[in-house]
GROMACS .gro file of C-alpha atoms in nm:
model
  284
    1UNK     CA    1  -0.490  -0.916  -1.652
    2UNK     CA    2  -0.498  -1.314  -1.775
    3UNK     CA    3  -0.655  -1.434  -1.477
    4UNK     CA    4  -0.859  -1.797  -1.514
    5UNK     CA    5  -1.211  -1.740  -1.568
    6UNK     CA    6  -1.407  -1.773  -1.234
    7UNK     CA    7  -1.091  -1.757  -1.000
    8UNK     CA    8  -1.077  -1.588  -0.703
    9UNK     CA    9  -0.932  -1.240  -0.756
   10UNK     CA   10  -0.670  -1.125  -0.521
   11UNK     CA   11  -0.701  -0.728  -0.519
   12UNK     CA   12  -0.414  -0.477  -0.411
   13UNK     CA   13  -0.598  -0.151  -0.396
   14UNK     CA   14  -0.346   0.168  -0.403
   15UNK     CA   15  -0.438   0.533  -0.359
   16UNK     CA   16  -0.247   0.833  -0.345
   17UNK     CA   17  -0.218   1.235  -0.336
   18UNK     CA   18  -0.482   1.269  -0.084
   19UNK     CA   19  -0.274   1.560   0.050
   20UNK     CA   20  -0.215   1.764  -0.234
   21UNK     CA   21   0.127   1.930  -0.122
   22UNK     CA   22   0.270   1.579  -0.105
   23UNK     CA   23   0.409   1.575  -0.422
   24UNK     CA   24   0.647   1.275  -0.343
   25UNK     CA   25   0.329   1.055  -0.332
   26UNK     CA   26   0.253   1.094  -0.709
   27UNK     CA   27   0.601   0.985  -0.837
   28UNK     CA   28   0.565   0.675  -0.612
   29UNK     CA   29   0.258   0.588  -0.761
   30UNK     CA   30   0.363   0.676  -1.089
   31UNK     CA   31   0.656   0.426  -1.044
   32UNK     CA   32   0.401   0.155  -0.961
   33UNK     CA   33   0.187   0.217  -1.269
   34UNK     CA   34   0.482   0.242  -1.509
   35UNK     CA   35   0.638  -0.103  -1.374
   36UNK     CA   36   0.274  -0.286  -1.368
   37UNK     CA   37   0.185  -0.200  -1.718
   38UNK     CA   38   0.568  -0.265  -1.845
   39UNK     CA   39   0.669  -0.632  -2.020
   40UNK     CA   40   0.910  -0.669  -1.771
   41UNK     CA   41   0.864  -1.059  -1.666
   42UNK     CA   42   0.784  -0.988  -1.300
   43UNK     CA   43   0.520  -0.746  -1.389
   44UNK     CA   44   0.390  -0.999  -1.624
   45UNK     CA   45   0.357  -1.251  -1.355
   46UNK     CA   46   0.190  -0.997  -1.145
   47UNK     CA   47  -0.094  -0.933  -1.376
   48UNK     CA   48  -0.165  -1.300  -1.434
   49UNK     CA   49  -0.214  -1.349  -1.068
   50UNK     CA   50  -0.347  -1.021  -0.887
   51UNK     CA   51  -0.571  -0.747  -0.967
   52UNK     CA   52  -0.431  -0.370  -0.898
   53UNK     CA   53  -0.698  -0.122  -0.848
   54UNK     CA   54  -0.497   0.252  -0.823
   55UNK     CA   55  -0.664   0.595  -0.750
   56UNK     CA   56  -0.339   0.781  -0.830
   57UNK     CA   57  -0.489   1.126  -0.724
   58UNK     CA   58  -0.786   1.169  -0.416
   59UNK     CA   59  -0.752   1.535  -0.397
   60UNK     CA   60  -0.734   1.685  -0.759
   61UNK     CA   61  -0.884   1.997  -0.701
   62UNK     CA   62  -0.655   2.065  -0.392
   63UNK     CA   63  -0.387   1.988  -0.623
   64UNK     CA   64  -0.530   2.209  -0.918
   65UNK     CA   65  -0.561   2.506  -0.630
   66UNK     CA   66  -0.216   2.431  -0.504
   67UNK     CA   67  -0.326   2.363  -0.146
   68UNK     CA   68  -0.111   2.174   0.079
   69UNK     CA   69  -0.377   1.959   0.274
   70UNK     CA   70  -0.686   2.038   0.209
   71UNK     CA   71  -0.944   2.017  -0.071
   72UNK     CA   72  -1.160   2.265  -0.270
   73UNK     CA   73  -1.391   2.287   0.017
   74UNK     CA   74  -1.119   2.309   0.305
   75UNK     CA   75  -1.137   1.937   0.429
   76UNK     CA   76  -0.846   1.742   0.511
   77UNK     CA   77  -0.986   1.444   0.311
   78UNK     CA   78  -0.787   1.169   0.524
   79UNK     CA   79  -1.001   1.245   0.824
   80UNK     CA   80  -1.336   1.176   0.647
   81UNK     CA   81  -1.310   0.796   0.544
   82UNK     CA   82  -1.567   0.692   0.806
   83UNK     CA   83  -1.851   0.891   0.678
   84UNK     CA   84  -1.757   1.067   0.315
   85UNK     CA   85  -1.991   1.308   0.192
   86UNK     CA   86  -2.076   1.258  -0.188
   87UNK     CA   87  -2.081   1.648  -0.251
   88UNK     CA   88  -1.809   1.760   0.000
   89UNK     CA   89  -1.574   1.452  -0.017
   90UNK     CA   90  -1.687   1.306  -0.366
   91UNK     CA   91  -1.338   1.110  -0.450
   92UNK     CA   92  -1.360   0.959  -0.102
   93UNK     CA   93  -1.736   0.858  -0.122
   94UNK     CA   94  -1.653   0.673  -0.469
   95UNK     CA   95  -1.369   0.522  -0.392
   96UNK     CA   96  -1.505   0.385  -0.056
   97UNK     CA   97  -1.796   0.260  -0.255
   98UNK     CA   98  -1.622   0.050  -0.483
   99UNK     CA   99  -1.411  -0.099  -0.189
  100UNK     CA  100  -1.723  -0.200  -0.008
  101UNK     CA  101  -1.852  -0.344  -0.339
  102UNK     CA  102  -1.566  -0.540  -0.364
  103UNK     CA  103  -1.539  -0.675  -0.005
  104UNK     CA  104  -1.899  -0.771  -0.071
  105UNK     CA  105  -1.841  -0.993  -0.375
  106UNK     CA  106  -1.762  -1.349  -0.270
  107UNK     CA  107  -1.503  -1.363  -0.585
  108UNK     CA  108  -1.310  -1.101  -0.476
  109UNK     CA  109  -1.053  -1.109  -0.182
  110UNK     CA  110  -0.939  -0.755  -0.105
  111UNK     CA  111  -0.583  -0.815   0.029
  112UNK     CA  112  -0.401  -0.484   0.038
  113UNK     CA  113  -0.489  -0.141   0.068
  114UNK     CA  114  -0.182   0.101   0.063
  115UNK     CA  115  -0.234   0.464   0.090
  116UNK     CA  116   0.082   0.680  -0.044
  117UNK     CA  117   0.180   0.983   0.158
  118UNK     CA  118   0.494   1.182   0.201
  119UNK     CA  119   0.661   1.293   0.525
  120UNK     CA  120   0.823   1.641   0.571
  121UNK     CA  121   1.029   1.560   0.902
  122UNK     CA  122   1.153   1.188   0.859
  123UNK     CA  123   1.401   1.045   0.640
  124UNK     CA  124   1.367   0.723   0.377
  125UNK     CA  125   1.028   0.545   0.307
  126UNK     CA  126   0.847   0.367   0.576
  127UNK     CA  127   0.539   0.251   0.690
  128UNK     CA  128   0.223   0.286   0.903
  129UNK     CA  129   0.025   0.004   0.993
  130UNK     CA  130  -0.248  -0.078   1.277
  131UNK     CA  131  -0.273  -0.259   1.598
  132UNK     CA  132  -0.481  -0.560   1.631
  133UNK     CA  133  -0.559  -0.791   1.944
  134UNK     CA  134  -0.510  -1.132   1.718
  135UNK     CA  135  -0.151  -1.147   1.775
  136UNK     CA  136  -0.101  -1.361   1.442
  137UNK     CA  137  -0.281  -1.126   1.255
  138UNK     CA  138  -0.050  -0.847   1.374
  139UNK     CA  139   0.299  -1.067   1.306
  140UNK     CA  140   0.158  -1.145   0.957
  141UNK     CA  141   0.085  -0.743   0.902
  142UNK     CA  142   0.476  -0.686   0.958
  143UNK     CA  143   0.543  -0.944   0.667
  144UNK     CA  144   0.517  -0.689   0.357
  145UNK     CA  145   0.715  -0.396   0.506
  146UNK     CA  146   1.023  -0.655   0.580
  147UNK     CA  147   0.998  -0.768   0.258
  148UNK     CA  148   0.991  -0.426   0.088
  149UNK     CA  149   1.316  -0.350   0.321
  150UNK     CA  150   1.494  -0.593   0.161
  151UNK     CA  151   1.393  -0.497  -0.168
  152UNK     CA  152   1.457  -0.114  -0.134
  153UNK     CA  153   1.760   0.035   0.001
  154UNK     CA  154   1.585   0.369   0.061
  155UNK     CA  155   1.276   0.189   0.280
  156UNK     CA  156   1.320   0.165   0.664
  157UNK     CA  157   1.172  -0.115   0.886
  158UNK     CA  158   1.294   0.038   1.191
  159UNK     CA  159   1.101   0.362   1.108
  160UNK     CA  160   0.767   0.176   1.018
  161UNK     CA  161   0.531   0.175   1.333
  162UNK     CA  162   0.184   0.027   1.408
  163UNK     CA  163  -0.076   0.240   1.581
  164UNK     CA  164  -0.399   0.321   1.638
  165UNK     CA  165  -0.399   0.672   1.757
  166UNK     CA  166  -0.745   0.845   1.803
  167UNK     CA  167  -0.652   1.157   1.598
  168UNK     CA  168  -0.595   0.911   1.280
  169UNK     CA  169  -0.906   0.699   1.304
  170UNK     CA  170  -1.076   0.880   1.009
  171UNK     CA  171  -0.777   0.792   0.787
  172UNK     CA  172  -0.786   0.536   0.525
  173UNK     CA  173  -0.553   0.283   0.670
  174UNK     CA  174  -0.740   0.311   0.988
  175UNK     CA  175  -1.068   0.289   0.908
  176UNK     CA  176  -1.030   0.035   0.614
  177UNK     CA  177  -0.828  -0.180   0.867
  178UNK     CA  178  -1.103  -0.210   1.099
  179UNK     CA  179  -1.390  -0.249   0.844
  180UNK     CA  180  -1.240  -0.538   0.635
  181UNK     CA  181  -1.160  -0.875   0.746
  182UNK     CA  182  -0.849  -1.048   0.890
  183UNK     CA  183  -0.738  -1.164   0.558
  184UNK     CA  184  -0.676  -0.759   0.463
  185UNK     CA  185  -0.374  -0.530   0.542
  186UNK     CA  186  -0.391  -0.179   0.553
  187UNK     CA  187  -0.121   0.063   0.540
  188UNK     CA  188   0.003   0.413   0.488
  189UNK     CA  189   0.343   0.422   0.273
  190UNK     CA  190   0.531   0.736   0.407
  191UNK     CA  191   0.840   0.878   0.180
  192UNK     CA  192   1.063   1.137   0.282
  193UNK     CA  193   1.009   1.487   0.080
  194UNK     CA  194   1.382   1.529   0.106
  195UNK     CA  195   1.649   1.259   0.144
  196UNK     CA  196   1.738   0.884   0.268
  197UNK     CA  197   2.033   0.705   0.432
  198UNK     CA  198   2.152   0.382   0.296
  199UNK     CA  199   2.234   0.134   0.570
  200UNK     CA  200   2.591   0.129   0.691
  201UNK     CA  201   2.633   0.513   0.599
  202UNK     CA  202   2.550   0.834   0.749
  203UNK     CA  203   2.541   1.061   0.434
  204UNK     CA  204   2.191   1.163   0.317
  205UNK     CA  205   2.143   1.089  -0.039
  206UNK     CA  206   1.872   1.354  -0.186
  207UNK     CA  207   1.587   1.224  -0.330
  208UNK     CA  208   1.505   1.275  -0.705
  209UNK     CA  209   1.193   1.185  -0.896
  210UNK     CA  210   1.330   0.868  -1.065
  211UNK     CA  211   1.449   0.779  -0.692
  212UNK     CA  212   1.066   0.815  -0.579
  213UNK     CA  213   0.943   0.596  -0.893
  214UNK     CA  214   1.211   0.366  -0.793
  215UNK     CA  215   1.059   0.277  -0.480
  216UNK     CA  216   0.731   0.242  -0.650
  217UNK     CA  217   0.874  -0.039  -0.866
  218UNK     CA  218   1.023  -0.201  -0.545
  219UNK     CA  219   0.683  -0.195  -0.385
  220UNK     CA  220   0.520  -0.340  -0.699
  221UNK     CA  221   0.799  -0.602  -0.697
  222UNK     CA  222   0.771  -0.683  -0.332
  223UNK     CA  223   0.404  -0.839  -0.421
  224UNK     CA  224   0.594  -1.139  -0.609
  225UNK     CA  225   0.788  -1.221  -0.298
  226UNK     CA  226   0.500  -1.172  -0.056
  227UNK     CA  227   0.278  -1.422  -0.285
  228UNK     CA  228   0.599  -1.651  -0.364
  229UNK     CA  229   0.560  -1.616  -0.721
  230UNK     CA  230   0.919  -1.601  -0.779
  231UNK     CA  231   0.948  -1.940  -0.970
  232UNK     CA  232   0.718  -1.868  -1.201
  233UNK     CA  233   0.911  -1.547  -1.347
  234UNK     CA  234   1.080  -1.584  -1.695
  235UNK     CA  235   1.456  -1.649  -1.669
  236UNK     CA  236   1.700  -1.473  -1.728
  237UNK     CA  237   1.637  -1.166  -1.496
  238UNK     CA  238   1.963  -0.975  -1.628
  239UNK     CA  239   1.725  -0.658  -1.689
  240UNK     CA  240   1.661  -0.684  -1.334
  241UNK     CA  241   1.928  -0.517  -1.126
  242UNK     CA  242   1.966  -0.558  -0.748
  243UNK     CA  243   1.778  -0.267  -0.568
  244UNK     CA  244   2.011  -0.275  -0.231
  245UNK     CA  245   2.369  -0.323  -0.152
  246UNK     CA  246   2.540  -0.650  -0.043
  247UNK     CA  247   2.513  -0.574   0.306
  248UNK     CA  248   2.166  -0.517   0.476
  249UNK     CA  249   2.100  -0.180   0.625
  250UNK     CA  250   2.161  -0.078   0.989
  251UNK     CA  251   1.763  -0.115   1.005
  252UNK     CA  252   1.807  -0.489   0.935
  253UNK     CA  253   1.512  -0.693   0.841
  254UNK     CA  254   1.437  -1.039   0.940
  255UNK     CA  255   1.193  -1.184   0.689
  256UNK     CA  256   0.977  -1.435   0.872
  257UNK     CA  257   0.948  -1.714   0.585
  258UNK     CA  258   0.618  -1.851   0.553
  259UNK     CA  259   0.401  -1.566   0.698
  260UNK     CA  260   0.335  -1.425   0.385
  261UNK     CA  261   0.104  -1.685   0.240
  262UNK     CA  262  -0.062  -1.817   0.563
  263UNK     CA  263  -0.405  -1.674   0.491
  264UNK     CA  264  -0.685  -1.927   0.541
  265UNK     CA  265  -0.834  -2.072   0.224
  266UNK     CA  266  -1.170  -1.956   0.314
  267UNK     CA  267  -1.256  -1.624   0.333
  268UNK     CA  268  -1.459  -1.503   0.624
  269UNK     CA  269  -1.854  -1.472   0.564
  270UNK     CA  270  -1.907  -1.104   0.396
  271UNK     CA  271  -2.118  -0.881   0.591
  272UNK     CA  272  -2.379  -0.732   0.439
  273UNK     CA  273  -2.374  -0.371   0.275
  274UNK     CA  274  -2.633  -0.249   0.536
  275UNK     CA  275  -2.411  -0.384   0.821
  276UNK     CA  276  -2.111  -0.188   0.696
  277UNK     CA  277  -2.311   0.110   0.692
  278UNK     CA  278  -2.441   0.041   1.022
  279UNK     CA  279  -2.072   0.065   1.136
  280UNK     CA  280  -2.027   0.425   0.997
  281UNK     CA  281  -1.967   0.411   0.730
  282UNK     CA  282   0.327   0.052  -0.249
  283UNK     CA  283   1.348  -0.305  -0.971
  284UNK     CA  284   1.402  -0.106  -1.245
   0.00000   0.00000   0.00000
């Protein structure tokens, strides 16, 4: 990381494998990590301008035991973000503490939270986002998945949805979406267990480990577009193959230019730790 000393840090926080049986999420997360630590020109620019915090496995004991959804003690961890116990949900408790500390640091701007999952019935990759009363904030939230749709042929914006179902209130995406300020965007990134359909075709393409990791790489490179850092990438980019066909997919994405960097220059005043507790506490 080569951020200027004293400069405000823009943080992207990524978590995965909170449900141990959703193995594709680990491959997507691995793709993100491998790309970000590589010598690829885009990765270098991202490291110079953004801070990535990644927790690749939130449910290690559940993974070790071969559980599908719950932890060693039988908890669905993705329903306990509001008040995680340090002994019953230690990984959630630790990650949440770190997020709250960063949120209260005036030199840190926590701008993205992405929780990676796998879906057993739907196809392609897609996202879940939140619903906000502020229409401008709601529209800005749609920018990142639209840009990702343009970078990844297996990502479907038409399957992306925004909701606030009561049953999902304890998820990371829902809870942190209500906790953080209006310059922060929280998503659940889902990817199919089995296949995806490329726009303009009807045949399902089976996912492979490499295809999952490619989606992860495309998630990472989308931040270059979102923050408009393209002009800083070294030329030539011959080593960066296209990740989508010439024709746009059927689920056409219309990029809303100018919204990706429309955050206010000033951050809203930080809320205190006590106040936060009172609120119960995603290129080759």
